[in-house]
Amino acid sequence: LPGKVALPGFHIFEEDFAFEIALFSRHIDLQHRAMDWSDLDVDLNEQISFTSYIKLPALGGGMNVWQLREEDIGHLPDFEMQDRLSNSPYEYMKFEEGKIALHDGKTFHQIAPFEEVQDGDERLSFQGHLIKSKDHRTFYFHW
């Protein structure tokens, strides 16, 4: 669909000891709000985010997930939102190569730090988002 797609969403990380610390952003997925959906009958509240892992570090990889959603803290100024996330527990979701992780994108999440960087470690993932049509029969894919 013209005007509805962007470049594929690949994340590529090569061996770097900096990845042992939590330096990736804690966020929710809002990319779909920047797209022009005016000629499609979609429900922008019905999205699915996915990540497929092509290659993971030797000791594995995953995502940190908080039980906080956009409606809980999304209205706060960024520094307050980040402070709230820093002081809230999160769950580590371990991923496997060749599998797809699905979520609604509305719960705060973050790329988890590497457990311990090994020589030659890489993390290669493919990410995208789906928006459901209002009749709930179709998902529109965007990157």
mmCIF file of C-alpha atoms in Angstrom:
data_model
loop_
_atom_site.group_PDB
_atom_site.id
_atom_site.type_symbol
_atom_site.label_atom_id
_atom_site.label_comp_id
_atom_site.label_asym_id
_atom_site.label_seq_id
_atom_site.Cartn_x
_atom_site.Cartn_y
_atom_site.Cartn_z
ATOM 1 C CA LEU A 1 0.000 0.000 0.000
ATOM 2 C CA PRO A 2 1.647 3.285 -1.071
ATOM 3 C CA GLY A 3 2.392 5.552 1.897
ATOM 4 C CA LYS A 4 1.764 2.731 4.341
ATOM 5 C CA VAL A 5 5.172 1.102 4.539
ATOM 6 C CA ALA A 6 8.691 1.934 5.649
ATOM 7 C CA LEU A 7 11.992 0.107 5.509
ATOM 8 C CA PRO A 8 12.128 -3.273 7.295
ATOM 9 C CA GLY A 9 12.872 -3.120 10.987
ATOM 10 C CA PHE A 10 16.077 -5.015 11.598
ATOM 11 C CA HIS A 11 18.044 -4.586 14.820
ATOM 12 C CA ILE A 12 21.664 -5.644 14.450
ATOM 13 C CA PHE A 13 24.014 -5.641 17.438
ATOM 14 C CA GLU A 14 27.531 -7.018 17.296
ATOM 15 C CA GLU A 15 29.824 -7.914 20.186
ATOM 16 C CA ASP A 16 30.266 -4.949 22.533
ATOM 17 C CA PHE A 17 30.717 -5.106 26.300
ATOM 18 C CA ALA A 18 28.520 -2.008 26.650
ATOM 19 C CA PHE A 19 25.543 -4.294 25.907
ATOM 20 C CA GLU A 20 25.969 -5.851 29.369
ATOM 21 C CA ILE A 21 24.297 -2.785 30.885
ATOM 22 C CA ALA A 22 20.696 -1.657 30.412
ATOM 23 C CA LEU A 23 21.328 1.099 27.883
ATOM 24 C CA PHE A 24 18.351 0.504 25.592
ATOM 25 C CA SER A 25 15.233 2.639 25.963
ATOM 26 C CA ARG A 26 12.202 1.598 27.969
ATOM 27 C CA HIS A 27 9.304 2.327 25.655
ATOM 28 C CA ILE A 28 5.958 1.436 24.166
ATOM 29 C CA ASP A 29 5.428 0.953 20.424
ATOM 30 C CA LEU A 30 3.836 4.019 18.864
ATOM 31 C CA GLN A 31 5.170 3.829 15.294
ATOM 32 C CA HIS A 32 1.710 3.189 13.864
ATOM 33 C CA ARG A 33 0.572 6.647 14.975
ATOM 34 C CA ALA A 34 2.948 8.265 12.471
ATOM 35 C CA MET A 35 1.443 6.370 9.504
ATOM 36 C CA ASP A 36 -1.342 7.642 7.249
ATOM 37 C CA TRP A 37 -4.195 5.159 7.626
ATOM 38 C CA SER A 38 -6.905 7.504 6.299
ATOM 39 C CA ASP A 39 -7.945 5.292 3.376
ATOM 40 C CA LEU A 40 -8.171 2.119 5.493
ATOM 41 C CA ASP A 41 -10.794 1.187 8.049
ATOM 42 C CA VAL A 42 -8.436 0.370 10.943
ATOM 43 C CA ASP A 43 -8.641 0.414 14.714
ATOM 44 C CA LEU A 44 -5.432 2.103 15.891
ATOM 45 C CA ASN A 45 -6.011 0.694 19.386
ATOM 46 C CA GLU A 46 -5.699 -2.846 18.021
ATOM 47 C CA GLN A 47 -2.056 -3.483 17.254
ATOM 48 C CA ILE A 48 0.315 -6.394 17.565
ATOM 49 C CA SER A 49 4.069 -5.932 17.768
ATOM 50 C CA PHE A 50 6.346 -8.802 16.861
ATOM 51 C CA THR A 51 10.015 -9.645 16.967
ATOM 52 C CA SER A 52 11.633 -12.622 15.298
ATOM 53 C CA TYR A 53 15.134 -13.542 16.426
ATOM 54 C CA ILE A 54 17.478 -14.641 13.697
ATOM 55 C CA LYS A 55 20.615 -14.735 15.874
ATOM 56 C CA LEU A 56 21.062 -14.377 19.634
ATOM 57 C CA PRO A 57 24.170 -14.040 21.813
ATOM 58 C CA ALA A 58 25.763 -17.273 23.045
ATOM 59 C CA LEU A 59 24.133 -16.885 26.473
ATOM 60 C CA GLY A 60 20.762 -15.908 25.001
ATOM 61 C CA GLY A 61 18.762 -12.728 24.896
ATOM 62 C CA GLY A 62 15.387 -11.314 25.654
ATOM 63 C CA MET A 63 13.250 -8.394 26.670
ATOM 64 C CA ASN A 64 12.484 -6.738 29.999
ATOM 65 C CA VAL A 65 8.753 -6.109 30.447
ATOM 66 C CA TRP A 66 7.107 -3.881 33.052
ATOM 67 C CA GLN A 67 3.501 -4.253 34.177
ATOM 68 C CA LEU A 68 2.999 -0.585 33.324
ATOM 69 C CA ARG A 69 1.095 0.505 30.255
ATOM 70 C CA GLU A 70 0.639 3.738 28.333
ATOM 71 C CA GLU A 71 -2.573 4.544 30.213
ATOM 72 C CA ASP A 72 -0.735 4.106 33.552
ATOM 73 C CA ILE A 73 2.200 6.461 33.026
ATOM 74 C CA GLY A 74 2.162 7.683 29.405
ATOM 75 C CA HIS A 75 0.743 11.041 30.471
ATOM 76 C CA LEU A 76 3.714 11.804 32.754
ATOM 77 C CA PRO A 77 6.679 13.956 31.719
ATOM 78 C CA ASP A 78 9.489 11.735 30.442
ATOM 79 C CA PHE A 79 11.717 12.127 33.523
ATOM 80 C CA GLU A 80 8.841 11.093 35.835
ATOM 81 C CA MET A 81 7.877 8.197 33.582
ATOM 82 C CA GLN A 82 11.475 6.928 33.510
ATOM 83 C CA ASP A 83 11.765 7.349 37.297
ATOM 84 C CA ARG A 84 8.592 5.305 37.777
ATOM 85 C CA LEU A 85 9.946 2.573 35.482
ATOM 86 C CA SER A 86 13.296 2.590 37.314
ATOM 87 C CA ASN A 87 11.506 1.974 40.599
ATOM 88 C CA SER A 88 9.112 -0.698 39.326
ATOM 89 C CA PRO A 89 9.743 -4.427 38.972
ATOM 90 C CA TYR A 90 10.009 -5.984 35.535
ATOM 91 C CA GLU A 91 9.938 -9.499 34.130
ATOM 92 C CA TYR A 92 12.605 -10.922 31.840
ATOM 93 C CA MET A 93 11.226 -12.696 28.756
ATOM 94 C CA LYS A 94 13.796 -15.049 27.256
ATOM 95 C CA PHE A 95 13.754 -15.462 23.480
ATOM 96 C CA GLU A 96 14.745 -18.285 21.171
ATOM 97 C CA GLU A 97 16.196 -18.109 17.686
ATOM 98 C CA GLY A 98 13.670 -18.791 14.946
ATOM 99 C CA LYS A 99 10.658 -18.018 17.152
ATOM 100 C CA ILE A 100 8.402 -14.967 17.121
ATOM 101 C CA ALA A 101 7.526 -12.950 20.219
ATOM 102 C CA LEU A 102 4.120 -11.239 20.031
ATOM 103 C CA HIS A 103 2.738 -8.502 22.278
ATOM 104 C CA ASP A 104 0.405 -5.525 22.004
ATOM 105 C CA GLY A 105 3.210 -2.951 22.207
ATOM 106 C CA LYS A 106 1.347 -0.994 24.902
ATOM 107 C CA THR A 107 3.246 -2.427 27.864
ATOM 108 C CA PHE A 108 6.595 -0.785 28.562
ATOM 109 C CA HIS A 109 9.475 -2.958 27.424
ATOM 110 C CA GLN A 110 13.186 -2.824 26.713
ATOM 111 C CA ILE A 111 15.851 -4.894 24.982
ATOM 112 C CA ALA A 112 17.434 -6.796 27.863
ATOM 113 C CA PRO A 113 21.180 -6.439 28.370
ATOM 114 C CA PHE A 114 23.374 -9.338 27.254
ATOM 115 C CA GLU A 115 24.090 -11.633 30.212
ATOM 116 C CA GLU A 116 27.820 -11.711 29.536
ATOM 117 C CA VAL A 117 29.280 -10.744 26.184
ATOM 118 C CA GLN A 118 31.166 -13.581 24.480
ATOM 119 C CA ASP A 119 33.598 -13.338 21.575
ATOM 120 C CA GLY A 120 31.632 -13.065 18.333
ATOM 121 C CA ASP A 121 28.249 -12.423 20.010
ATOM 122 C CA GLU A 122 25.536 -10.994 17.764
ATOM 123 C CA ARG A 123 21.867 -10.150 18.232
ATOM 124 C CA LEU A 124 19.907 -9.933 14.991
ATOM 125 C CA SER A 125 16.153 -9.456 15.041
ATOM 126 C CA PHE A 126 13.392 -8.531 12.617
ATOM 127 C CA GLN A 127 10.573 -6.392 13.969
ATOM 128 C CA GLY A 128 7.239 -5.131 12.774
ATOM 129 C CA HIS A 129 3.724 -4.141 13.752
ATOM 130 C CA LEU A 130 0.242 -5.161 12.685
ATOM 131 C CA ILE A 131 -2.875 -3.002 12.861
ATOM 132 C CA LYS A 132 -6.268 -4.672 12.928
ATOM 133 C CA SER A 133 -9.124 -3.604 10.685
ATOM 134 C CA LYS A 134 -12.277 -2.393 12.419
ATOM 135 C CA ASP A 135 -14.146 -5.492 11.227
ATOM 136 C CA HIS A 136 -11.421 -7.580 12.959
ATOM 137 C CA ARG A 137 -10.930 -9.761 9.876
ATOM 138 C CA THR A 138 -7.710 -8.230 8.558
ATOM 139 C CA PHE A 139 -4.350 -7.171 9.933
ATOM 140 C CA TYR A 140 -2.385 -4.526 8.059
ATOM 141 C CA PHE A 141 1.344 -4.938 8.295
ATOM 142 C CA HIS A 142 3.723 -2.038 8.682
ATOM 143 C CA TRP A 143 7.372 -1.907 9.635
#
